[in-house]
Coordinates of C-alpha atoms in Angstrom, one line a residue:
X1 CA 81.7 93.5 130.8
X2 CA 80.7 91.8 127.9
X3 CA 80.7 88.2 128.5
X4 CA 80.3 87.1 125.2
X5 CA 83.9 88.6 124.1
X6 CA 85.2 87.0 127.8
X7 CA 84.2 83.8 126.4
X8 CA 85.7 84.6 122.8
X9 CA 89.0 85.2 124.6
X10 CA 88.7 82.3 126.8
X11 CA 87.8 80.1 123.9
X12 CA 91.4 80.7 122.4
X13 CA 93.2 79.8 125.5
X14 CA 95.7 77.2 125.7
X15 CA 93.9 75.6 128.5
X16 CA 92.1 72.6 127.5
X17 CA 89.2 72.7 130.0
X18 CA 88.9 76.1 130.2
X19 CA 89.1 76.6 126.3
X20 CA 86.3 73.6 125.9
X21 CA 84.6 75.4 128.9
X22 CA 83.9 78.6 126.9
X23 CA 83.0 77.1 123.7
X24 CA 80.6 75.0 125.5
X25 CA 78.6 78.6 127.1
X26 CA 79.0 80.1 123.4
X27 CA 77.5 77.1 121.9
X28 CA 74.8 77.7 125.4
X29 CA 73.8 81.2 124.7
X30 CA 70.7 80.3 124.3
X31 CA 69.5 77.5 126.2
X32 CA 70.5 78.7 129.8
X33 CA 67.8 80.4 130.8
X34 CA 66.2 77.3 132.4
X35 CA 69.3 75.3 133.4
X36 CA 70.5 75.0 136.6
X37 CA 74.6 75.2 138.0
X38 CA 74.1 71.3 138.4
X39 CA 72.6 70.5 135.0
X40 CA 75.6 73.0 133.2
X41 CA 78.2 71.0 135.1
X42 CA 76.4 67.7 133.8
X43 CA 76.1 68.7 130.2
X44 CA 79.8 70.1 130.2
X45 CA 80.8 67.8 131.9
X46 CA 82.8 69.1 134.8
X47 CA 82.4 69.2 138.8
X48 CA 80.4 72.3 139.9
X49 CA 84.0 73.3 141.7
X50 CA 85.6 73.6 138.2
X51 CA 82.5 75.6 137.1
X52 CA 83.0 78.3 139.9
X53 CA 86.5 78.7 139.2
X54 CA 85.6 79.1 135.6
X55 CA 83.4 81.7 136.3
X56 CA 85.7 83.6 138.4
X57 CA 88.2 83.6 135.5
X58 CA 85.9 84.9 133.0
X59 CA 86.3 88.1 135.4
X60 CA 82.6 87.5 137.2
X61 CA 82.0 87.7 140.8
X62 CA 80.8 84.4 141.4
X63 CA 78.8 81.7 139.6
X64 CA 75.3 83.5 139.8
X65 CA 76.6 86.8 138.1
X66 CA 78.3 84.2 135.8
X67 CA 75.1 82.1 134.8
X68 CA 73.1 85.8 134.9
X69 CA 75.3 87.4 132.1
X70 CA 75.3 84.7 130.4
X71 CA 71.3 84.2 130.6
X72 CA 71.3 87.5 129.6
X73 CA 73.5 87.9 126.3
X74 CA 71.4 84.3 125.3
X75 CA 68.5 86.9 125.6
X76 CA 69.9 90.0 124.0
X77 CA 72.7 88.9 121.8
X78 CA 70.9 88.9 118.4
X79 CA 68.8 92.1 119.6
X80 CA 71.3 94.0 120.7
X81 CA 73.9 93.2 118.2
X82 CA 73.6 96.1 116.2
X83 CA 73.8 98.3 119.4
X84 CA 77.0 96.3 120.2
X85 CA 78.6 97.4 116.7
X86 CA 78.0 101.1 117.0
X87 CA 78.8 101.4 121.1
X88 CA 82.5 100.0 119.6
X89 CA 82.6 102.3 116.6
X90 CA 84.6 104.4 118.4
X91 CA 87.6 102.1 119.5
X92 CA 87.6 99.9 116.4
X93 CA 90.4 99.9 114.2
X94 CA 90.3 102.0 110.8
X95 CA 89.6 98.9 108.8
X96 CA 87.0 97.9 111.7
X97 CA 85.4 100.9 111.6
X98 CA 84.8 100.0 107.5
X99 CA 82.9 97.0 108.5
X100 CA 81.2 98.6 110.7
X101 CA 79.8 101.3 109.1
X102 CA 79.2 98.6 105.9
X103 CA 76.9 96.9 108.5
X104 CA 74.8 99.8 110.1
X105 CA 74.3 101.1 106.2
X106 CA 72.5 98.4 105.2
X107 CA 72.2 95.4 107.6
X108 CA 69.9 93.3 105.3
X109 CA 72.7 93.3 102.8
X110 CA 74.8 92.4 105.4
X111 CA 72.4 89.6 106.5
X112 CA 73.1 87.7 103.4
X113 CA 76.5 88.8 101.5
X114 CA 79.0 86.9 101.0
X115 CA 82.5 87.0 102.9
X116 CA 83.9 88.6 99.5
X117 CA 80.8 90.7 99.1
X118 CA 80.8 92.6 102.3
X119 CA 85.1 93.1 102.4
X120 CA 84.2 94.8 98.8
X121 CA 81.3 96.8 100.2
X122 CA 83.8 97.6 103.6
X123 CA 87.2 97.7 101.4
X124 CA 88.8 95.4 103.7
X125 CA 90.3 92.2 103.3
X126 CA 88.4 89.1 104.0
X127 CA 90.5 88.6 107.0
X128 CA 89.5 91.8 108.6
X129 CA 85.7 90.6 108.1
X130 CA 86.3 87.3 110.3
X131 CA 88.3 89.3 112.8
X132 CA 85.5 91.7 112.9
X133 CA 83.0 88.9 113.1
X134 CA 85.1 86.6 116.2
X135 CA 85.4 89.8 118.1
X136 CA 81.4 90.2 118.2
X137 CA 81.2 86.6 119.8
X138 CA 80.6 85.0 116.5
X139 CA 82.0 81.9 115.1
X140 CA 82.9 82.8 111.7
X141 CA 81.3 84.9 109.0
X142 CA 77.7 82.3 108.7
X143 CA 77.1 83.0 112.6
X144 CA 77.4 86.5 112.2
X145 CA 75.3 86.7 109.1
X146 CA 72.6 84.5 111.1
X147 CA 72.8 86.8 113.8
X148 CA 72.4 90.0 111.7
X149 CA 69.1 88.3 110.1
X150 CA 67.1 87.6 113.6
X151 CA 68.5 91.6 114.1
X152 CA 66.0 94.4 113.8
X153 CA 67.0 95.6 110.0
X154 CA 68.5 98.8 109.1
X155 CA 69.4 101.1 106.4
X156 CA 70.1 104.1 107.3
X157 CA 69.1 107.1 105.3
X158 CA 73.1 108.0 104.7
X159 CA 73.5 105.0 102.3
X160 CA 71.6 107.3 99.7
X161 CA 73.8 110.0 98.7
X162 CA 72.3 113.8 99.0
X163 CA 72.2 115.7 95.8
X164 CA 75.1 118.1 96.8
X165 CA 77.6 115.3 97.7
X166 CA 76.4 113.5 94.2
X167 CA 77.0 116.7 92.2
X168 CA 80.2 117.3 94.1
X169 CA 81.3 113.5 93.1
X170 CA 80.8 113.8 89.5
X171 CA 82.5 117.3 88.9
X172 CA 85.8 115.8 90.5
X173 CA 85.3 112.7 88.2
X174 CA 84.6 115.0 85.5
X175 CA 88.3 116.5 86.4
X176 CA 90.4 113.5 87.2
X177 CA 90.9 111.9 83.4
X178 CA 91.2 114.4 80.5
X179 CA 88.6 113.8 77.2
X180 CA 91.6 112.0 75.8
X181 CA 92.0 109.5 78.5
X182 CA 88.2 108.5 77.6
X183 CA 89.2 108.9 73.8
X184 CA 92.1 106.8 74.0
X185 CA 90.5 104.0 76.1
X186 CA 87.6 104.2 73.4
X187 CA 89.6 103.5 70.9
X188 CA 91.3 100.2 72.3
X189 CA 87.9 98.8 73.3
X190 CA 86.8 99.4 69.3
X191 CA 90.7 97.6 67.9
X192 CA 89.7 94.8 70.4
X193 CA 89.0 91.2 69.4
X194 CA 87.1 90.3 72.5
X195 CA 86.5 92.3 75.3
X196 CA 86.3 90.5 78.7
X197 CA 84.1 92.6 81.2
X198 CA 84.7 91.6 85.1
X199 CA 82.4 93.4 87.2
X200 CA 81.2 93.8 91.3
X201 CA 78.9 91.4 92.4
X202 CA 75.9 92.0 95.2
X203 CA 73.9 95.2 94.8
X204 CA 76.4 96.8 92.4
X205 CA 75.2 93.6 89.7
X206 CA 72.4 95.5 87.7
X207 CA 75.1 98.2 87.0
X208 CA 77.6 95.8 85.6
X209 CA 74.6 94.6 84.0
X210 CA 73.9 98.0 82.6
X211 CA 77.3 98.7 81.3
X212 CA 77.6 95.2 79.4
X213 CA 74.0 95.9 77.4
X214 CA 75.0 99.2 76.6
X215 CA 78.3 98.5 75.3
X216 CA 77.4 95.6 73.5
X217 CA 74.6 97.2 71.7
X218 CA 77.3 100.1 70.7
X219 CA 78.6 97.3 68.6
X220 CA 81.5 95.6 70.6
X221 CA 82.3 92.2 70.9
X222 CA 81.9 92.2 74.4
X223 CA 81.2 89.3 77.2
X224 CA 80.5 89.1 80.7
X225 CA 81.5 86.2 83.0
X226 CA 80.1 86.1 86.5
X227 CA 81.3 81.8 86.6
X228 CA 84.4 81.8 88.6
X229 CA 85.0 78.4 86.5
X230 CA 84.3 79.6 83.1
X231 CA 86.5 82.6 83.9
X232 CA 89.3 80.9 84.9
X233 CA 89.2 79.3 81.3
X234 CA 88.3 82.5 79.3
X235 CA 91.2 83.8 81.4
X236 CA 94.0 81.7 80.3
X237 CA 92.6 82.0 76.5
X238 CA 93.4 86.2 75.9
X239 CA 95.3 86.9 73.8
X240 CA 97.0 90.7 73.5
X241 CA 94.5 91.6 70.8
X242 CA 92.0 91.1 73.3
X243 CA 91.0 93.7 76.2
X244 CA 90.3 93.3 80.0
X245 CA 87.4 95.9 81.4
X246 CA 87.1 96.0 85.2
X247 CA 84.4 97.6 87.0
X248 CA 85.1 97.8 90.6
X249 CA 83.4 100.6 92.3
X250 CA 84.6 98.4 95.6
X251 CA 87.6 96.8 96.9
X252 CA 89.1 94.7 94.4
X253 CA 88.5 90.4 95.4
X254 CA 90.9 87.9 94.9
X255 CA 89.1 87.4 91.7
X256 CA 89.8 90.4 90.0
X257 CA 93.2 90.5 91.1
X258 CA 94.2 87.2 89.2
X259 CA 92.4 88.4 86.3
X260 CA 94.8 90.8 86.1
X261 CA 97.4 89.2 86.7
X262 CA 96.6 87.0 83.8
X263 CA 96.2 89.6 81.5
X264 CA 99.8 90.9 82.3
X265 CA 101.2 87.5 81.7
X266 CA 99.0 87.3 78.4
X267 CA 100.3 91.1 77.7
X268 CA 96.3 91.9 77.3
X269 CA 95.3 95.6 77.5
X270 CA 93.2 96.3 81.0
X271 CA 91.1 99.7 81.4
X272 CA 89.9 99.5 85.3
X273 CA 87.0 102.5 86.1
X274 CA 87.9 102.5 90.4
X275 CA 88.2 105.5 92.5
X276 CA 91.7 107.1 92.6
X277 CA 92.4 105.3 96.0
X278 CA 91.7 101.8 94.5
X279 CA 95.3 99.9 93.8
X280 CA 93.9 99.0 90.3
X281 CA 93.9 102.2 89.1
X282 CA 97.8 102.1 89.4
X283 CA 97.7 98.3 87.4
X284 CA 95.5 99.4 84.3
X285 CA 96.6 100.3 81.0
X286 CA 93.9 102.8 81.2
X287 CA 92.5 104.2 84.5
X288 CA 88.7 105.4 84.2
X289 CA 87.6 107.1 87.4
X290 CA 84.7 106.7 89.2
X291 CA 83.7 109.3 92.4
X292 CA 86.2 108.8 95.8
X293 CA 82.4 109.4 97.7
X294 CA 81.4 105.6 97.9
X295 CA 78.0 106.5 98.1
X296 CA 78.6 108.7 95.0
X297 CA 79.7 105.2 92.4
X298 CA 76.8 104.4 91.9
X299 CA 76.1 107.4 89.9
X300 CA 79.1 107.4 89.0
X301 CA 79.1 104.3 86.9
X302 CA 76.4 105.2 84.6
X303 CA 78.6 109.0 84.3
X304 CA 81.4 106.9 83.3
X305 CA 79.0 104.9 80.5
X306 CA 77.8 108.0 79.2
X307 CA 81.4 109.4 78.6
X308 CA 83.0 106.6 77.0
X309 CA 79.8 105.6 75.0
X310 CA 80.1 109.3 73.9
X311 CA 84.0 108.5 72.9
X312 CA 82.9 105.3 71.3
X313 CA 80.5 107.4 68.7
X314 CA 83.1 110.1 68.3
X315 CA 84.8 109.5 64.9

């Protein structure tokens, strides 16, 4: 049984002492290891009766094989955590399994993303991610992330795409928007009067990076806001001589999706580059792929630069 998810469950009761009961041993993880029943009863401050009865509702045997599971999770929960997520992988939902995976590729980017970082890197909603992080025993996104950090770290050698599954990627990107596609989109980003570049955040940044030197230096008026504030103004300025470029080689944030929604109000042009499952490639002007293979968009990106800087120079 895992007590820690017992607790979880508990916690969300509509008892009152029972519900304060179980946050009080979540809270306790790690500080039981020397208290005794009496001292627990003090500090939560019930009758050593009410304790026993607790215990017997969590689904224990008695009070001893209570405090013991509990002493023991306070010992292993951080240690074992990542054992925790991949013994579940297997009866998690679709969108669990996301987050799941997102964490066992690369735990040290999981360690310190933001809520809105690690749904992109998953493609799940933010929701999913605080489901995902309640059913582990954690608080809210913060405890999880603090918990992942005291974790032994791991990336695992499938975040790094083999060369058959890169080349595979880019010939199906190749094939999924015809020259004129590229051509056309070209063409709109030269007539434009601004160009407004939105771009992922976390690890993905030095490519969004990439794509705004390059462009720029081809000679377009382009800009890239990473301010929430100052986009939210630049936002209600466009014009429909102006152009919207997103780059989301993840799921889309809630960001990117007023962005566009702006830019339809304003009637300004949007070329997205997103794999064909993203739902922005169905709201751009101008869809741009990048690979379906998430470890593949990486590469994909700077494929995607090279064509439409190529269309940018073509008279």
């Amino acid at each position: 049984m895992d007590i820690v998810w017992q607790l979880r469950q508990q916690s969300e009761r509509a008892d009152a002492q029972e519900s304060r009961l179980a946050r009080f041993f979540l809270a306790k993880l790690g500080a039981t290891e020397q208290a005794t029943m009496e001292s627990l009863a003090i500090q939560a401050g019930v009758s050593p009766d009410v304790l026993r009865r607790f215990a017997t509702s969590a689904g224990c045997q008695d009070l001893d094989d209570f405090l013991r599971q509990v002493r023991k999770a306070g010992q292993q929960q951080d240690v074992e955590l990542i054992d925790v997520i991949r013994q579940r992988q297997s009866s998690l939902s679709q969108q669990e399994k996301r987050v799941a995976e997102a964490i066992l590729s690369d735990t040290a980017f999981a360690a310190s993303a933001t809520i809105e970082q690690l749904a992109g890197r998953a493609e799940v909603s933010a929701a999913t991610i605080t489901r995902f992080a309640r059913s582990l025993g954690c608080e809210d996104i913060r405890d999880l992330r603090m918990r992942l950090a005291r974790a032994p770290q791991v990336r695992t050698a499938n975040s790094i795409a083999p060369i058959e599954t890169i080349t595979q990627a880019l010939s199906q990107q190749y094939a999924q928007a015809e020259t004129a596609t590229w051509q056309r989109a070209a063409e709109m980003l030269r007539n434009a009067r601004s160009v407004l570049l939105i771009g992922a955040s976390g690890l993905q940044t030095p490519l969004v990076a990439e794509v705004h030197q390059r462009l720029q230096s081809a000679g377009l008026p382009i800009a890239w806001i990473q301010d929430d504030n100052l986009l939210s103004m630049t936002l209600s300025r466009l014009q429909p001589d102006d152009l919207l470029l997103i780059l989301a080689p993840d799921a889309v944030n809630s960001h990117v999706l007023s962005a566009v929604h702006h830019a339809h109000i304003q009637k300004t042009p949007v070329i997205a580059l997103c794999a064909q499952t993203s739902d922005m490639a169905n709201q751009a002007d101008i869809w741009l792929p990048l690979p379906d293979a998430k470890n593949a968009r990486r590469y994909g990106i700077l494929f995607a630069l090279d064509r439409l800087e190529s269309a940018l120079t073509t008279p």
